[in-house]
């Protein structure tokens, strides 16, 4: 895994596959995910050295600019980001549940990274546009105060990008809700 990750979210599958090819050919990067997501969008997530990731993202955006929904480059992403993308976290001793929903997958990842770096929270899941008509959300847990601070930071990041949809902090979520999430 490199020191940076980047993503481009495309409005069409064909633009996404073309963009993925450009990203891979532009610089030495590793592919984390190339996938079709709802509603027929395409996401490309890569990792590598920050200069390589930036060059790859910029190249795809330049060639397919009218078909890019959102993008980012993150240097030194929080370690829990990758576990959350794959939804493989199983936290214990949950005091609060934080939820933040965005209009794009890229924004959800950027917001999750900012949230995880803001307070002592654990990212649980990043649902990236699958089964959600292109929207995405993040779930995190920790103390009520930590979750509140993290969600506020995530909201600010998503708002700054014009992609915030909604958020909530649920103190002491009911066990039945918790089981349905995991």
PDB file of C-alpha atoms in Angstrom:
ATOM      1  CA  UNK A   1       0.000   0.000   0.000  1.00  0.00           C
ATOM      2  CA  UNK A   2       1.298   3.419  -0.908  1.00  0.00           C
ATOM      3  CA  UNK A   3       1.266   6.550   1.172  1.00  0.00           C
ATOM      4  CA  UNK A   4      -1.742   8.023  -0.615  1.00  0.00           C
ATOM      5  CA  UNK A   5      -5.070   7.033  -2.096  1.00  0.00           C
ATOM      6  CA  UNK A   6      -7.093   8.688  -4.814  1.00  0.00           C
ATOM      7  CA  UNK A   7     -10.464   8.211  -6.401  1.00  0.00           C
ATOM      8  CA  UNK A   8     -12.400   9.367  -9.400  1.00  0.00           C
ATOM      9  CA  UNK A   9     -16.155   8.829  -9.575  1.00  0.00           C
ATOM     10  CA  UNK A  10     -17.536   8.808 -13.126  1.00  0.00           C
ATOM     11  CA  UNK A  11     -21.091   9.275 -14.347  1.00  0.00           C
ATOM     12  CA  UNK A  12     -20.847   6.417 -16.895  1.00  0.00           C
ATOM     13  CA  UNK A  13     -19.246   2.982 -16.995  1.00  0.00           C
ATOM     14  CA  UNK A  14     -17.460   3.592 -20.306  1.00  0.00           C
ATOM     15  CA  UNK A  15     -15.913   6.845 -19.058  1.00  0.00           C
ATOM     16  CA  UNK A  16     -14.945   5.071 -15.850  1.00  0.00           C
ATOM     17  CA  UNK A  17     -13.186   2.212 -17.587  1.00  0.00           C
ATOM     18  CA  UNK A  18     -11.394   4.639 -19.899  1.00  0.00           C
ATOM     19  CA  UNK A  19     -10.449   6.753 -16.876  1.00  0.00           C
ATOM     20  CA  UNK A  20      -9.204   3.699 -14.977  1.00  0.00           C
ATOM     21  CA  UNK A  21      -6.988   2.744 -17.900  1.00  0.00           C
ATOM     22  CA  UNK A  22      -5.551   6.263 -18.044  1.00  0.00           C
ATOM     23  CA  UNK A  23      -4.946   6.298 -14.290  1.00  0.00           C
ATOM     24  CA  UNK A  24      -3.090   2.983 -14.374  1.00  0.00           C
ATOM     25  CA  UNK A  25      -0.993   3.964 -17.402  1.00  0.00           C
ATOM     26  CA  UNK A  26      -0.121   7.456 -16.132  1.00  0.00           C
ATOM     27  CA  UNK A  27       1.917   6.506 -13.064  1.00  0.00           C
ATOM     28  CA  UNK A  28       2.917   3.599 -10.860  1.00  0.00           C
ATOM     29  CA  UNK A  29      -0.254   3.057  -8.811  1.00  0.00           C
ATOM     30  CA  UNK A  30      -2.067   0.050  -7.403  1.00  0.00           C
ATOM     31  CA  UNK A  31      -5.763  -0.479  -7.992  1.00  0.00           C
ATOM     32  CA  UNK A  32      -7.803  -0.849  -4.821  1.00  0.00           C
ATOM     33  CA  UNK A  33     -11.127  -0.998  -6.638  1.00  0.00           C
ATOM     34  CA  UNK A  34     -12.616  -0.467 -10.085  1.00  0.00           C
ATOM     35  CA  UNK A  35     -16.347  -1.092 -10.019  1.00  0.00           C
ATOM     36  CA  UNK A  36     -19.755  -0.212 -11.324  1.00  0.00           C
ATOM     37  CA  UNK A  37     -21.959   1.235  -8.577  1.00  0.00           C
ATOM     38  CA  UNK A  38     -25.532   2.490  -8.479  1.00  0.00           C
ATOM     39  CA  UNK A  39     -27.041   3.999 -10.593  1.00  0.00           C
ATOM     40  CA  UNK A  40     -24.624   2.939 -13.328  1.00  0.00           C
ATOM     41  CA  UNK A  41     -21.725   5.073 -12.106  1.00  0.00           C
ATOM     42  CA  UNK A  42     -18.147   3.822 -12.068  1.00  0.00           C
ATOM     43  CA  UNK A  43     -15.579   4.326  -9.318  1.00  0.00           C
ATOM     44  CA  UNK A  44     -11.818   3.928  -9.472  1.00  0.00           C
ATOM     45  CA  UNK A  45      -9.796   3.895  -6.243  1.00  0.00           C
ATOM     46  CA  UNK A  46      -5.999   3.740  -6.432  1.00  0.00           C
ATOM     47  CA  UNK A  47      -3.042   3.887  -4.056  1.00  0.00           C
ATOM     48  CA  UNK A  48       0.642   4.721  -4.331  1.00  0.00           C
ATOM     49  CA  UNK A  49       3.057   7.524  -3.685  1.00  0.00           C
ATOM     50  CA  UNK A  50       1.245  10.848  -3.472  1.00  0.00           C
ATOM     51  CA  UNK A  51       2.799  12.278  -6.646  1.00  0.00           C
ATOM     52  CA  UNK A  52       1.821   9.191  -8.651  1.00  0.00           C
ATOM     53  CA  UNK A  53      -1.732   9.164  -7.289  1.00  0.00           C
ATOM     54  CA  UNK A  54      -2.143  12.883  -7.988  1.00  0.00           C
ATOM     55  CA  UNK A  55      -0.811  12.528 -11.541  1.00  0.00           C
ATOM     56  CA  UNK A  56      -3.158   9.593 -12.228  1.00  0.00           C
ATOM     57  CA  UNK A  57      -6.250  11.330 -10.834  1.00  0.00           C
ATOM     58  CA  UNK A  58      -5.426  14.547 -12.704  1.00  0.00           C
ATOM     59  CA  UNK A  59      -4.934  12.662 -15.986  1.00  0.00           C
ATOM     60  CA  UNK A  60      -8.323  10.941 -15.738  1.00  0.00           C
ATOM     61  CA  UNK A  61     -10.072  14.167 -14.790  1.00  0.00           C
ATOM     62  CA  UNK A  62      -8.467  16.030 -17.695  1.00  0.00           C
ATOM     63  CA  UNK A  63      -9.500  13.456 -20.303  1.00  0.00           C
ATOM     64  CA  UNK A  64     -13.018  12.767 -18.988  1.00  0.00           C
ATOM     65  CA  UNK A  65     -13.759  16.073 -17.219  1.00  0.00           C
ATOM     66  CA  UNK A  66     -17.402  16.340 -18.271  1.00  0.00           C
ATOM     67  CA  UNK A  67     -18.073  12.831 -16.959  1.00  0.00           C
ATOM     68  CA  UNK A  68     -16.457  13.194 -13.506  1.00  0.00           C
ATOM     69  CA  UNK A  69     -18.852  13.457 -10.560  1.00  0.00           C
ATOM     70  CA  UNK A  70     -16.268  13.799  -7.792  1.00  0.00           C
ATOM     71  CA  UNK A  71     -12.655  12.954  -6.977  1.00  0.00           C
ATOM     72  CA  UNK A  72      -9.967  13.245  -4.327  1.00  0.00           C
ATOM     73  CA  UNK A  73      -6.345  12.587  -3.459  1.00  0.00           C
ATOM     74  CA  UNK A  74      -5.542  11.878   0.206  1.00  0.00           C
ATOM     75  CA  UNK A  75      -1.995  11.736   1.529  1.00  0.00           C
ATOM     76  CA  UNK A  76      -1.534   9.531   4.601  1.00  0.00           C
ATOM     77  CA  UNK A  77      -5.118   8.249   4.868  1.00  0.00           C
ATOM     78  CA  UNK A  78      -6.272   6.993   8.258  1.00  0.00           C
ATOM     79  CA  UNK A  79      -5.586   3.258   8.642  1.00  0.00           C
ATOM     80  CA  UNK A  80      -9.214   2.416   9.473  1.00  0.00           C
ATOM     81  CA  UNK A  81     -10.375   3.802   6.120  1.00  0.00           C
ATOM     82  CA  UNK A  82      -9.503   0.595   4.287  1.00  0.00           C
ATOM     83  CA  UNK A  83     -11.249  -1.679   6.790  1.00  0.00           C
ATOM     84  CA  UNK A  84     -14.354   0.509   6.547  1.00  0.00           C
ATOM     85  CA  UNK A  85     -14.364   0.436   2.733  1.00  0.00           C
ATOM     86  CA  UNK A  86     -14.537  -3.347   2.905  1.00  0.00           C
ATOM     87  CA  UNK A  87     -17.036  -3.282   5.806  1.00  0.00           C
ATOM     88  CA  UNK A  88     -15.000  -5.716   7.884  1.00  0.00           C
ATOM     89  CA  UNK A  89     -14.895  -3.847  11.207  1.00  0.00           C
ATOM     90  CA  UNK A  90     -16.668  -5.398  14.213  1.00  0.00           C
ATOM     91  CA  UNK A  91     -16.470  -2.903  17.074  1.00  0.00           C
ATOM     92  CA  UNK A  92     -17.179  -3.733  20.707  1.00  0.00           C
ATOM     93  CA  UNK A  93     -18.514  -1.603  23.580  1.00  0.00           C
ATOM     94  CA  UNK A  94     -20.515   0.768  21.405  1.00  0.00           C
ATOM     95  CA  UNK A  95     -21.468   3.974  23.207  1.00  0.00           C
ATOM     96  CA  UNK A  96     -22.686   5.899  20.167  1.00  0.00           C
ATOM     97  CA  UNK A  97     -23.279   5.439  16.452  1.00  0.00           C
ATOM     98  CA  UNK A  98     -22.509   8.213  13.978  1.00  0.00           C
ATOM     99  CA  UNK A  99     -23.956   8.292  10.467  1.00  0.00           C
ATOM    100  CA  UNK A 100     -23.145  10.758   7.683  1.00  0.00           C
ATOM    101  CA  UNK A 101     -24.668  10.480   4.224  1.00  0.00           C
ATOM    102  CA  UNK A 102     -23.407  12.178   1.070  1.00  0.00           C
ATOM    103  CA  UNK A 103     -24.358  12.510  -2.568  1.00  0.00           C
ATOM    104  CA  UNK A 104     -21.034  10.992  -3.745  1.00  0.00           C
ATOM    105  CA  UNK A 105     -18.769   8.107  -2.840  1.00  0.00           C
ATOM    106  CA  UNK A 106     -15.633  10.249  -3.039  1.00  0.00           C
ATOM    107  CA  UNK A 107     -17.031  12.715  -0.515  1.00  0.00           C
ATOM    108  CA  UNK A 108     -17.932   9.905   1.903  1.00  0.00           C
ATOM    109  CA  UNK A 109     -14.331   8.680   1.878  1.00  0.00           C
ATOM    110  CA  UNK A 110     -12.859  12.175   2.368  1.00  0.00           C
ATOM    111  CA  UNK A 111     -15.327  12.856   5.188  1.00  0.00           C
ATOM    112  CA  UNK A 112     -14.576   9.505   6.858  1.00  0.00           C
ATOM    113  CA  UNK A 113     -10.836  10.185   6.755  1.00  0.00           C
ATOM    114  CA  UNK A 114     -11.341  13.619   8.319  1.00  0.00           C
ATOM    115  CA  UNK A 115     -13.674  12.193  10.979  1.00  0.00           C
ATOM    116  CA  UNK A 116     -11.245   9.417  11.936  1.00  0.00           C
ATOM    117  CA  UNK A 117      -8.423  11.957  12.272  1.00  0.00           C
ATOM    118  CA  UNK A 118     -10.555  14.328  14.390  1.00  0.00           C
ATOM    119  CA  UNK A 119     -11.550  12.160  17.361  1.00  0.00           C
ATOM    120  CA  UNK A 120     -10.961   8.736  18.862  1.00  0.00           C
ATOM    121  CA  UNK A 121     -13.562   6.861  16.824  1.00  0.00           C
ATOM    122  CA  UNK A 122     -13.658   3.622  14.905  1.00  0.00           C
ATOM    123  CA  UNK A 123     -14.878   3.612  11.334  1.00  0.00           C
ATOM    124  CA  UNK A 124     -17.305   0.727  10.890  1.00  0.00           C
ATOM    125  CA  UNK A 125     -18.359   0.935   7.275  1.00  0.00           C
ATOM    126  CA  UNK A 126     -18.203   3.090   4.180  1.00  0.00           C
ATOM    127  CA  UNK A 127     -21.096   2.155   1.896  1.00  0.00           C
ATOM    128  CA  UNK A 128     -20.003   3.448  -1.490  1.00  0.00           C
ATOM    129  CA  UNK A 129     -23.045   3.957  -3.726  1.00  0.00           C
ATOM    130  CA  UNK A 130     -24.066   0.304  -3.773  1.00  0.00           C
ATOM    131  CA  UNK A 131     -27.822  -0.074  -3.613  1.00  0.00           C
ATOM    132  CA  UNK A 132     -28.267   3.610  -2.760  1.00  0.00           C
ATOM    133  CA  UNK A 133     -28.927   5.356  -6.084  1.00  0.00           C
ATOM    134  CA  UNK A 134     -25.420   6.795  -6.059  1.00  0.00           C
ATOM    135  CA  UNK A 135     -25.460   8.130  -2.501  1.00  0.00           C
ATOM    136  CA  UNK A 136     -22.939   6.924   0.079  1.00  0.00           C
ATOM    137  CA  UNK A 137     -22.649   6.864   3.840  1.00  0.00           C
ATOM    138  CA  UNK A 138     -20.192   6.300   6.641  1.00  0.00           C
ATOM    139  CA  UNK A 139     -20.769   4.657  10.007  1.00  0.00           C
ATOM    140  CA  UNK A 140     -18.510   5.194  13.004  1.00  0.00           C
ATOM    141  CA  UNK A 141     -18.540   4.530  16.735  1.00  0.00           C
ATOM    142  CA  UNK A 142     -16.914   5.704  19.932  1.00  0.00           C
ATOM    143  CA  UNK A 143     -17.930   7.787  22.924  1.00  0.00           C
ATOM    144  CA  UNK A 144     -20.850  10.174  22.408  1.00  0.00           C
ATOM    145  CA  UNK A 145     -18.539  13.201  22.523  1.00  0.00           C
ATOM    146  CA  UNK A 146     -15.991  11.672  20.122  1.00  0.00           C
ATOM    147  CA  UNK A 147     -18.699  10.560  17.682  1.00  0.00           C
ATOM    148  CA  UNK A 148     -20.313  14.014  17.835  1.00  0.00           C
ATOM    149  CA  UNK A 149     -16.987  15.727  17.075  1.00  0.00           C
ATOM    150  CA  UNK A 150     -16.169  13.286  14.271  1.00  0.00           C
ATOM    151  CA  UNK A 151     -19.590  13.612  12.629  1.00  0.00           C
ATOM    152  CA  UNK A 152     -19.391  17.408  12.841  1.00  0.00           C
ATOM    153  CA  UNK A 153     -16.037  17.282  11.020  1.00  0.00           C
ATOM    154  CA  UNK A 154     -17.435  14.856   8.425  1.00  0.00           C
ATOM    155  CA  UNK A 155     -20.422  17.181   7.890  1.00  0.00           C
ATOM    156  CA  UNK A 156     -18.090  20.142   7.373  1.00  0.00           C
ATOM    157  CA  UNK A 157     -16.011  18.246   4.797  1.00  0.00           C
ATOM    158  CA  UNK A 158     -19.100  17.113   2.883  1.00  0.00           C
ATOM    159  CA  UNK A 159     -20.682  20.585   3.079  1.00  0.00           C
ATOM    160  CA  UNK A 160     -17.512  22.216   1.749  1.00  0.00           C
ATOM    161  CA  UNK A 161     -17.727  19.893  -1.274  1.00  0.00           C
ATOM    162  CA  UNK A 162     -21.457  20.592  -1.731  1.00  0.00           C
ATOM    163  CA  UNK A 163     -22.305  16.929  -1.185  1.00  0.00           C
ATOM    164  CA  UNK A 164     -23.779  16.702   2.339  1.00  0.00           C
ATOM    165  CA  UNK A 165     -27.116  14.920   2.509  1.00  0.00           C
ATOM    166  CA  UNK A 166     -27.749  14.173   6.198  1.00  0.00           C
ATOM    167  CA  UNK A 167     -26.196  12.941   9.447  1.00  0.00           C
ATOM    168  CA  UNK A 168     -27.054  11.782  12.944  1.00  0.00           C
ATOM    169  CA  UNK A 169     -25.491  10.724  16.225  1.00  0.00           C
ATOM    170  CA  UNK A 170     -27.319   7.969  18.094  1.00  0.00           C
ATOM    171  CA  UNK A 171     -26.323   7.598  21.757  1.00  0.00           C
ATOM    172  CA  UNK A 172     -26.501   4.009  23.035  1.00  0.00           C
ATOM    173  CA  UNK A 173     -28.025   2.448  19.893  1.00  0.00           C
ATOM    174  CA  UNK A 174     -30.425  -0.386  20.622  1.00  0.00           C
ATOM    175  CA  UNK A 175     -28.853  -3.846  20.340  1.00  0.00           C
ATOM    176  CA  UNK A 176     -31.376  -4.865  17.658  1.00  0.00           C
ATOM    177  CA  UNK A 177     -30.378  -1.894  15.503  1.00  0.00           C
ATOM    178  CA  UNK A 178     -26.710  -2.672  16.080  1.00  0.00           C
ATOM    179  CA  UNK A 179     -27.149  -6.299  15.033  1.00  0.00           C
ATOM    180  CA  UNK A 180     -28.929  -5.245  11.847  1.00  0.00           C
ATOM    181  CA  UNK A 181     -26.015  -2.965  10.949  1.00  0.00           C
ATOM    182  CA  UNK A 182     -23.325  -5.580  11.382  1.00  0.00           C
TER     183      UNK A 182
END
